[in-house]
Coordinates of C-alpha atoms and ligand atoms in Angstrom, one line a residue:
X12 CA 193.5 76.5 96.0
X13 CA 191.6 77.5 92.7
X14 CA 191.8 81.1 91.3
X15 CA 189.8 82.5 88.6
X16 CA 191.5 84.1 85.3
X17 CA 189.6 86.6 83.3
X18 CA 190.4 87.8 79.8
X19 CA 188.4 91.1 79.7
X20 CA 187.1 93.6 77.5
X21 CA 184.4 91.7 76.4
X22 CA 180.7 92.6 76.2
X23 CA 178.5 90.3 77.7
X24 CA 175.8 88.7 75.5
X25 CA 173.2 86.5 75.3
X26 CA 170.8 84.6 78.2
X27 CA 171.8 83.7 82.0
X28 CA 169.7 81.7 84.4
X29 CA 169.4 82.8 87.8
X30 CA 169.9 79.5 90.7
X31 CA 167.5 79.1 93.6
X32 CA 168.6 82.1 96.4
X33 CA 171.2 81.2 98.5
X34 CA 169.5 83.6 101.6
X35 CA 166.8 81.9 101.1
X36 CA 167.7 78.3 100.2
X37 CA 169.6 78.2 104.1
X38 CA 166.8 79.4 106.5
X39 CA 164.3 76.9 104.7
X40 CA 166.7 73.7 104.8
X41 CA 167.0 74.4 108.7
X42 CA 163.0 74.6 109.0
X43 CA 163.2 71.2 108.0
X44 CA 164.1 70.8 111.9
X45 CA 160.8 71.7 113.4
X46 CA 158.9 68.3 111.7
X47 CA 159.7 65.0 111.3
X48 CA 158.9 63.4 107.4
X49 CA 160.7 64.2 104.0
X50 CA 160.5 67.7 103.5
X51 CA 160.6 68.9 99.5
X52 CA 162.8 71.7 98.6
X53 CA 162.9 72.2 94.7
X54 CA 165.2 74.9 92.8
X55 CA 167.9 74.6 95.6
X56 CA 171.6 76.1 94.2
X57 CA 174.1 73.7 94.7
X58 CA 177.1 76.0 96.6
X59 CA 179.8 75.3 99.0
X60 CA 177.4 77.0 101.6
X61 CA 174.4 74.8 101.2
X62 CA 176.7 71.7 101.0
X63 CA 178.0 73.0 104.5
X64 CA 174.5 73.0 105.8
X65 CA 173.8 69.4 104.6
X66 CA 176.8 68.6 107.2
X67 CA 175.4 70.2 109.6
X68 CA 172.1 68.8 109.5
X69 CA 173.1 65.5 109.2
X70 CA 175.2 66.0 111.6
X71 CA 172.3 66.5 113.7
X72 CA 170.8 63.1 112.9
X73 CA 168.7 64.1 109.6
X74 CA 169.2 62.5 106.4
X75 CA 168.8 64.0 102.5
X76 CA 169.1 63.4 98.9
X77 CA 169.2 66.3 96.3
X78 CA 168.1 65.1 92.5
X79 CA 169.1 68.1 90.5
X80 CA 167.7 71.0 92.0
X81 CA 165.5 69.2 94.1
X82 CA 166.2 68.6 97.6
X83 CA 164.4 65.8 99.7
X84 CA 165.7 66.4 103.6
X85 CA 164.2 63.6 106.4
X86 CA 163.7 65.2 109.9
X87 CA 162.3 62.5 111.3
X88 CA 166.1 61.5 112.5
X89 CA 167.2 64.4 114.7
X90 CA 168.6 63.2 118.1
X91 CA 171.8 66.0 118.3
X92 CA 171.6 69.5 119.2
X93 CA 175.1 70.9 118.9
X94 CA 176.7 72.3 116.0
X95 CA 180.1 72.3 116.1
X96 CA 182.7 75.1 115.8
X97 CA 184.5 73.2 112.8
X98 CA 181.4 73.5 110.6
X99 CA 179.7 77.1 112.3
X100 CA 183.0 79.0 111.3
X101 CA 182.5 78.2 108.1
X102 CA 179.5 79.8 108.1
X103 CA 177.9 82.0 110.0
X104 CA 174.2 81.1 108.7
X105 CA 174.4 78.0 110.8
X106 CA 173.4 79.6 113.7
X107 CA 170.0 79.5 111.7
X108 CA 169.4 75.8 113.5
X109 CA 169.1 77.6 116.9
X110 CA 165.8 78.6 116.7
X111 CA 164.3 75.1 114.9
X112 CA 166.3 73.4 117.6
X113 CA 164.9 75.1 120.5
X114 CA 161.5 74.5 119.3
X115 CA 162.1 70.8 118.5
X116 CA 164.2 69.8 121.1
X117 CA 163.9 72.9 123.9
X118 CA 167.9 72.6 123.5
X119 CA 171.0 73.6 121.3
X120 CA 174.4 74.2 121.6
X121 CA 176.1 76.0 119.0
X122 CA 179.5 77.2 118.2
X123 CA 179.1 81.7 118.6
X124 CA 180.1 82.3 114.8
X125 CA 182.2 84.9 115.1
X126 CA 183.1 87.9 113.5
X127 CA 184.0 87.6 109.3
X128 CA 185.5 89.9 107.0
X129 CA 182.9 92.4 106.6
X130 CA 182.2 92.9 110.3
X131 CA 181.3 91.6 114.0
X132 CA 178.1 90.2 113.3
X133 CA 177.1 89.7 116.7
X134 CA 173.8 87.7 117.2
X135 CA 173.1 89.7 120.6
X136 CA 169.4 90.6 118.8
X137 CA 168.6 86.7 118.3
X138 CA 169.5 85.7 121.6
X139 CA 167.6 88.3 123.1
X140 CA 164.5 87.0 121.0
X141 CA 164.9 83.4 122.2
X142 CA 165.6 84.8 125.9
X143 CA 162.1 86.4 126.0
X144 CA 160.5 83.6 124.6
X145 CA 161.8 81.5 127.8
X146 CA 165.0 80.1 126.9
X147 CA 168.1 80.3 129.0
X148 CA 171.2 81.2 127.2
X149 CA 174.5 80.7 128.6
X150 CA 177.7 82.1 126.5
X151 CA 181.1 79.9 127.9
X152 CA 184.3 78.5 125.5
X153 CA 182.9 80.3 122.6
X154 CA 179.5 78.6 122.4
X155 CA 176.1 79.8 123.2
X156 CA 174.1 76.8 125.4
X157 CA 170.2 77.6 125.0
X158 CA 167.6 75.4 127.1
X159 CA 163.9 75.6 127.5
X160 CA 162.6 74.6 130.6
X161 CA 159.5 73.3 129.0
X162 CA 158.0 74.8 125.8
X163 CA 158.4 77.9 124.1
X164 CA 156.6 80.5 125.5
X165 CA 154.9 83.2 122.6
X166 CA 155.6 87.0 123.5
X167 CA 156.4 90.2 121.5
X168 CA 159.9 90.2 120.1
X169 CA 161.2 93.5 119.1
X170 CA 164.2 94.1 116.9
X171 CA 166.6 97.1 117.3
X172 CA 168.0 96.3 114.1
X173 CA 165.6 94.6 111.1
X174 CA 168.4 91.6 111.4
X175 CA 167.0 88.7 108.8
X176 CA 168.4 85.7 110.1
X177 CA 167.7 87.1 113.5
X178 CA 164.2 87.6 111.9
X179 CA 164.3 84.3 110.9
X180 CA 165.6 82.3 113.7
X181 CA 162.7 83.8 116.4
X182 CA 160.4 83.3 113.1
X183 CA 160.7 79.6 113.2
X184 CA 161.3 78.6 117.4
X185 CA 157.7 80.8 117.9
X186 CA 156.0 78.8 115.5
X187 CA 155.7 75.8 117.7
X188 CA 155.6 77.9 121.1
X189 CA 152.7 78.0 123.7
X190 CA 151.0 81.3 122.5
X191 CA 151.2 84.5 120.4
X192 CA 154.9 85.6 119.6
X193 CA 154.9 89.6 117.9
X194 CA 158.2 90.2 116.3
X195 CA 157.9 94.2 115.6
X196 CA 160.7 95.6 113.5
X197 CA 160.9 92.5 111.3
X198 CA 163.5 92.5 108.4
X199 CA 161.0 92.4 105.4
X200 CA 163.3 90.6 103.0
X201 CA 161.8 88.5 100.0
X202 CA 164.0 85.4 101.4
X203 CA 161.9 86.0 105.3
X204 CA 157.9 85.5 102.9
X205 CA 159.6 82.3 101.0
X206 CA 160.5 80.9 104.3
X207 CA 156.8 82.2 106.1
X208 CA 154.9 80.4 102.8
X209 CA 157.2 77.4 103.7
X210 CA 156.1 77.6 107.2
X211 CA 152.4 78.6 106.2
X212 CA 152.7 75.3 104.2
X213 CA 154.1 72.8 107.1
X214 CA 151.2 73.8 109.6
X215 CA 152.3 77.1 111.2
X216 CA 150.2 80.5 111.8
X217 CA 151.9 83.4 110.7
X218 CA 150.1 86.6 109.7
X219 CA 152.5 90.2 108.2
X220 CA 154.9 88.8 105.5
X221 CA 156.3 91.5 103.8
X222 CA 155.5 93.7 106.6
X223 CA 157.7 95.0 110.2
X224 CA 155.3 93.0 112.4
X225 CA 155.1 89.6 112.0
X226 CA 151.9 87.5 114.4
X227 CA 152.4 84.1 115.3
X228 CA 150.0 81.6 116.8
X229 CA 151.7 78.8 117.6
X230 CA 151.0 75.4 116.8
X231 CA 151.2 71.8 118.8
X232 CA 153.2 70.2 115.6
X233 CA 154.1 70.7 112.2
X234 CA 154.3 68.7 109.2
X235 CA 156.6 67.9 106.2
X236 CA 155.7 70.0 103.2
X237 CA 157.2 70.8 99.6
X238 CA 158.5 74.3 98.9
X239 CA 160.0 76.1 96.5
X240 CA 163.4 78.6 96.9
X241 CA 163.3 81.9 95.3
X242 CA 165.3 83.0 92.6
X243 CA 168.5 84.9 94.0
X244 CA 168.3 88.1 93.7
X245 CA 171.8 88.8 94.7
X246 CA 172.6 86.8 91.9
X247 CA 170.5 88.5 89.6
X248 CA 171.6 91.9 90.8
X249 CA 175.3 90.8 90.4
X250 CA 175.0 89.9 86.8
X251 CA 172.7 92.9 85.5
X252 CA 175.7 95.1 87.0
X253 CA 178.3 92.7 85.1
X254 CA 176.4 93.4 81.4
X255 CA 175.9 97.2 82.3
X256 CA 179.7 97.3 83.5
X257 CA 181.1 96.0 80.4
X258 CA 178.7 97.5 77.6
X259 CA 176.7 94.5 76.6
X260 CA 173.0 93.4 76.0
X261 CA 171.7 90.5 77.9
X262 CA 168.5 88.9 79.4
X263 CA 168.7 88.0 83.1
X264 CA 166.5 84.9 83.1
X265 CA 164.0 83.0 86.3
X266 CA 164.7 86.3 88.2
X267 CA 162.2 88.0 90.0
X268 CA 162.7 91.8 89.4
X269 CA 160.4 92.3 91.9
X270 CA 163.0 91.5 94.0
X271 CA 165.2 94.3 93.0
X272 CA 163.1 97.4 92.7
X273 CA 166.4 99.9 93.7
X274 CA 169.0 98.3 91.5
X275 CA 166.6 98.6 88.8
X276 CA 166.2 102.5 89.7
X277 CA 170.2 103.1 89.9
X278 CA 171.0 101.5 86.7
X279 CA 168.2 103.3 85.0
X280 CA 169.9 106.2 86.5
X281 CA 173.5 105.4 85.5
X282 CA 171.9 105.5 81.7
X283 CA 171.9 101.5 81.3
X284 CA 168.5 100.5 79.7
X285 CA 166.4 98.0 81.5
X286 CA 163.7 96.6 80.4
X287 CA 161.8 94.8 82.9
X288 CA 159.6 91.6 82.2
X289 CA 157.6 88.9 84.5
X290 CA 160.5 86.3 85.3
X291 CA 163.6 88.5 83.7
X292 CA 165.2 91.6 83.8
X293 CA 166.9 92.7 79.7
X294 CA 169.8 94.9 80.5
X295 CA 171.1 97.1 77.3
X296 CA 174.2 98.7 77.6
X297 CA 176.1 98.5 74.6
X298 CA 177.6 101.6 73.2
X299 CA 176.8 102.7 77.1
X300 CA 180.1 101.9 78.2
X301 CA 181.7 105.4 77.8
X302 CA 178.5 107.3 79.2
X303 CA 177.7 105.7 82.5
X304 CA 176.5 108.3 85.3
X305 CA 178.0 108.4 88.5
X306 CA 175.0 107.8 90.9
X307 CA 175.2 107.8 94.5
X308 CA 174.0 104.3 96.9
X309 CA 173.2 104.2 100.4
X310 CA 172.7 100.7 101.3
X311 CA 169.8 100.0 103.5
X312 CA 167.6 97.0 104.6
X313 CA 164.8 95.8 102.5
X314 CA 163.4 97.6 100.1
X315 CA 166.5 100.1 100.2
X316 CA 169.2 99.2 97.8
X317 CA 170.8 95.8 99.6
X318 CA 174.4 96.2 100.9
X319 CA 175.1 92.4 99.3
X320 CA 174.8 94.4 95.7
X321 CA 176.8 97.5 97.6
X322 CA 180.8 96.0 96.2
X323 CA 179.1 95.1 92.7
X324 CA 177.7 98.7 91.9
X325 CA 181.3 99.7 92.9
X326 CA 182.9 98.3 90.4
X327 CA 180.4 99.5 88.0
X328 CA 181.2 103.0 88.7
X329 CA 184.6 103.1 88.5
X330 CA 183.6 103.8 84.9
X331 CA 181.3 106.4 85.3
X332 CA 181.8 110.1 84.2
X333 CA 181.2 111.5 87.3
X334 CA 181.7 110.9 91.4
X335 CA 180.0 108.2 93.3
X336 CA 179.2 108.3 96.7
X337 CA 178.7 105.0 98.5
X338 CA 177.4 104.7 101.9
X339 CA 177.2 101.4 103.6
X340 CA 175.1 101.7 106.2
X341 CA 174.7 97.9 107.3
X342 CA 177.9 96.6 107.7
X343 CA 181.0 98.4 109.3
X344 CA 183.5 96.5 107.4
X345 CA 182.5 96.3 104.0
X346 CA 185.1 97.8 102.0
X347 CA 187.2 95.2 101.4
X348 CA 187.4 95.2 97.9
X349 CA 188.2 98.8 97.3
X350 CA 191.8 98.0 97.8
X351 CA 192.1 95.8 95.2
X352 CA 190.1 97.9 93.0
X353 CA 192.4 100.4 93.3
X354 CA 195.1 97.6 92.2
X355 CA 193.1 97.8 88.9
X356 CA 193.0 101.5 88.5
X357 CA 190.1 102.4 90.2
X358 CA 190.1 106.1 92.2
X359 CA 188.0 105.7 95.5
X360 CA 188.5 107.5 98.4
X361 CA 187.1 106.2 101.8
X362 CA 185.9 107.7 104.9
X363 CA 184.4 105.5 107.6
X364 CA 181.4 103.6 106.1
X365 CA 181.8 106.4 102.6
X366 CA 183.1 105.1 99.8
X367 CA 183.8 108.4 97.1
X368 CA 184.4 106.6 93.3
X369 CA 185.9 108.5 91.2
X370 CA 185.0 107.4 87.3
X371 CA 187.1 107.5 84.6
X372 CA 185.0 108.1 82.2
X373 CA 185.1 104.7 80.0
X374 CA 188.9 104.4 80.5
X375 CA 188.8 100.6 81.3
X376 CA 190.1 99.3 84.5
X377 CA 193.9 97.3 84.2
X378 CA 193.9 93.8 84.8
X379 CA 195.8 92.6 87.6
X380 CA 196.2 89.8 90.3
X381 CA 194.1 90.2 93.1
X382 CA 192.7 88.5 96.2
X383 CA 189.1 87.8 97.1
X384 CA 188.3 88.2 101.0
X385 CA 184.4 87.9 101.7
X386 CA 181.6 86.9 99.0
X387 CA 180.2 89.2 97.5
X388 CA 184.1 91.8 97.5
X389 CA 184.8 88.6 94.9
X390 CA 182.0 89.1 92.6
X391 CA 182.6 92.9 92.3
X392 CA 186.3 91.7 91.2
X393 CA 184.9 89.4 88.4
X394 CA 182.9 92.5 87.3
X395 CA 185.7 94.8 87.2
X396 CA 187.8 91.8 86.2
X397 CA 185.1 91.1 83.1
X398 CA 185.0 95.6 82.1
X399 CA 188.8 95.5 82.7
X400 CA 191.8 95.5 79.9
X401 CA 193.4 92.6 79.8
X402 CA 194.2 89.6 82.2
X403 CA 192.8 89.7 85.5
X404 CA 193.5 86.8 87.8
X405 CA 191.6 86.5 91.0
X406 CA 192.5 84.2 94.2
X407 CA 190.9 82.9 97.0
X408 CA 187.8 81.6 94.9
X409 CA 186.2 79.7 97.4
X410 CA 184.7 82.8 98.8
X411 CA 183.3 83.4 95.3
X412 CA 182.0 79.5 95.4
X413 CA 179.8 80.0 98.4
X414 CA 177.4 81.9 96.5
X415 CA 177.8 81.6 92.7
X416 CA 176.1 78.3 91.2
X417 CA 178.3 77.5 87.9
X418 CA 180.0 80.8 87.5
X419 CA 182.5 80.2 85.1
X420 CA 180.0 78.1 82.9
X421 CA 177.5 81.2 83.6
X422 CA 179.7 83.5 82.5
X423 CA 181.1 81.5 79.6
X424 CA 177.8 81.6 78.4
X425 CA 177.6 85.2 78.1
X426 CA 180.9 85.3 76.2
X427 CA 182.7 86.2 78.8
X428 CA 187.0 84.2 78.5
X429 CA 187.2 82.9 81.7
X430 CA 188.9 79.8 83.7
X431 CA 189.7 78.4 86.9
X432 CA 193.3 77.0 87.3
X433 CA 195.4 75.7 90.2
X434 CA 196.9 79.1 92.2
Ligands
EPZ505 C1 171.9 88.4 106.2 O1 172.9 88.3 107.2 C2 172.4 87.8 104.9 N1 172.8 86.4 105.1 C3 173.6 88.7 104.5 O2 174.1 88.2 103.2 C4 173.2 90.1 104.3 O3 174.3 90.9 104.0 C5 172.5 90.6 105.6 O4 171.4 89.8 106.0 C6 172.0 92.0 105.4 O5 171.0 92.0 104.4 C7 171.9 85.5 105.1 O6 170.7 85.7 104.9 C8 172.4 84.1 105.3 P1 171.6 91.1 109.8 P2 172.6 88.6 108.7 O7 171.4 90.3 111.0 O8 171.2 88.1 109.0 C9 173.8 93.7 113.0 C10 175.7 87.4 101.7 O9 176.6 88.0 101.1 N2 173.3 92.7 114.0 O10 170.5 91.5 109.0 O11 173.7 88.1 109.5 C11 174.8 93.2 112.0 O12 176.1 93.2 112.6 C12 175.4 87.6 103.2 O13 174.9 86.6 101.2 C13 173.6 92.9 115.3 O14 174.2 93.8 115.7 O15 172.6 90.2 108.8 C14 174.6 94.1 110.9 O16 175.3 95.3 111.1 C15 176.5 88.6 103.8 N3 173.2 91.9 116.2 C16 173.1 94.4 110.9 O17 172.7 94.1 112.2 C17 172.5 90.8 115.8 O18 172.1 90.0 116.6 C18 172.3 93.6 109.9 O19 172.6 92.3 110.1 C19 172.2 90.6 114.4 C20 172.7 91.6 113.5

């Protein structure tokens, strides 16, 4: 296995490009089940999760070819309609093929996911969807067995939780069901309109993006279309923290800030300068270092400050002058990376889903070794990692790989010392 070694202590400066969104880039590639015909997919990252959804879709009988960023993906081919548990506990997203599946084939078999570092992550609100729109799901040897009797019927679809592949997954099966399908409650991501315009673009009849109530009329077929992925905001978010955290100046380029209306807000509020323009975000922070605030986060869903940006803001403020408060509302296990924060220095406290960061004032974090456990827990160690004094060598990279195109040659570019090396 790979780790990643980071000299630190050094201000970041200079341009970084933001890669297609991962959360956006795997609901669209499974769409490409509800048509037959080469479906176009342009600014796709290339990351260990969107290679693990290529195997999964060919292993359903579809064929692709990526060309740089762009992704040409044949569903004319399908014939399977299980996913396997080699390929699902891998990642969890895969269970985004039930619903295209179901409205394909009226069957699909895939491997339950299963919990993952930061929590359960049951899909009992997905499998309710598909249930009232006519599909019998049967839970036995750790798979879920959904079959239609005939075609999907359209009903209303309400969502306890705003869950965005749940969103997603009743999103695309309604599309091509007999009738009107009302999800109330939608999540309201930017990732759920890219995947509605790709939709929108293939044939279907949506009306709501960007709204709790999603309509759906569905439609007899759908047709092969060319998208386009969002930029990832996640991505963006992560590195905007990573110039702020270690007193630099940088422009966050092919981002939408749009996307990230409360990051923007927080750092602001921390005392980092951004300035905000049509496809980048500048982030000023030099000389800032030593006079971060401590501001408080509650992670919420869409538009509320997202809980995948919730471990990065951490690291920031274990530099601030003050106390953070942290409250991650989403997940129940999502403090993962405080212990090896603390290996580096950091003072948090933690009650339940409360973080408590204590700053220290511009005194630098301590490199150390530490171990990466979920995806985004890695990226808040590169940032603290990036702010820290000295070396600062971080294991379990893969983690890291599933959602960070080029991050050492990224990073490089910002004048950051970093390397990959055998553990
Ligand atoms: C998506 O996961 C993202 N993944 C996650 O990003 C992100 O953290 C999460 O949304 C929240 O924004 C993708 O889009 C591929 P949820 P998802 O369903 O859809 C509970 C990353 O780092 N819930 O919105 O799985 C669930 O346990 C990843 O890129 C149920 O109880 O999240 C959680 O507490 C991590 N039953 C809450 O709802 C269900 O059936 C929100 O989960 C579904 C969800």
């Amino acid at each position: 296995m790979k780790k990643l070694v980071i000299e630190g202590g050094k201000p970041l400066h200079g341009t970084v490009k933001i890669s297609g969104a991962k959360n956006a880039a795997l609901p669209l590639m499974a769409a490409t089940l509800l048509a037959p015909g080469v479906h176009i997919l342009n600014n796709v990252p290339d990351l260990r999760d969107t290679r693990t959804i290529l195997r999964l879709l060919e292993s359903l009988g579809l064929t692709w070819e990526r060309e740089g960023s762009t992704l040409r993906i044949d569903g004319t081919g399908l014939k399977y309609s299980e996913a396997s548990y080699e390929l699902v506990k891998t990642m969890r997203a895969s269970v985004l093929v039930l619903g295209p599946l179901l409205a394909r084939l009226g069957r699909a078999k895939v491997s339950l996911p299963g919990g993952c570092a930061i929590g359960a992550r049951p899909i009992n609100f997905h499998l309710m969807g598909f249930e009232q729109l006519g599909v019998q799901c049967d839970l036995e040897g750790g798979y879920v067995d959904a079959i239609s009797p005939g075609r999907l019927q359209g009903n209303n679809v309400y969502f306890d939780i705003p869950s965005v592949t749940g969103t997603e997954n009743i999103l695309m099966a309604a599309t091509l069901a007999e009738g009107t399908t009302i999800i109330k409650n939608a999540a309201k991501e930017p990732e759920i309109g890219n995947l509605i315009d790709m939709l929108c673009s293939m044939g279907a009849n949506i009306e709501g993006k960007g709204s709790d109530r999603l309509e759906i009329q569905g439609v007899e077929k759908l047709t092969a279309a060319e998208s386009r992925i969002i930029p990832d905001r996640i991505e963006a978010g992560t590195y905007a923290i990573a110039v702020a955290a270690t007193g630099g100046d940088a422009i966050i380029q092919n981002c939408d800030p749009s996307h990230l209306p409360s990051l923007v807000d927080k750092l602001r509020l921390a005392g980092v300068e951004v300035e905000v323009g049509e496809d980048f975000l500048h982030i000023l922070a030099e000389e800032k270092k030593t006079q971060i605030k401590a501001v408080d986060v509650t992670t919420l869903p869409y538009p509320g400050y997202p809980t995948d940006l919730q471990a990065q803001f951490m690291a920031l403020m274990t530099g601030s002058n003050g106390v953070s408060v942290i409250h991650e509302t989403i997940f129940e296990n999502r403090f993962m990376h405080v212990a090896e924060l603390q290996r580096m220095g950091a003072d948090i406290k933690i009650d339940g889903r409360i973080a408590m960061v204590k700053g220290r004032s511009g005194l630098p974090l301590t490199g150390a070794q530490v171990m990466a456990t979920d995806l985004r827990a890695s990226s808040s160690l590169v940032i603290a990692g990036l702010a820290a004094s000295g070396r600062t060598d971080i294991s379990r990279i893969y983690h890291l790989e599933r959602g960070y195109e080029d991050i050492v040659g990224k990073l490089s570019g910002l004048g950051a010392t970093v390397w990959k090396e055998d553990e």
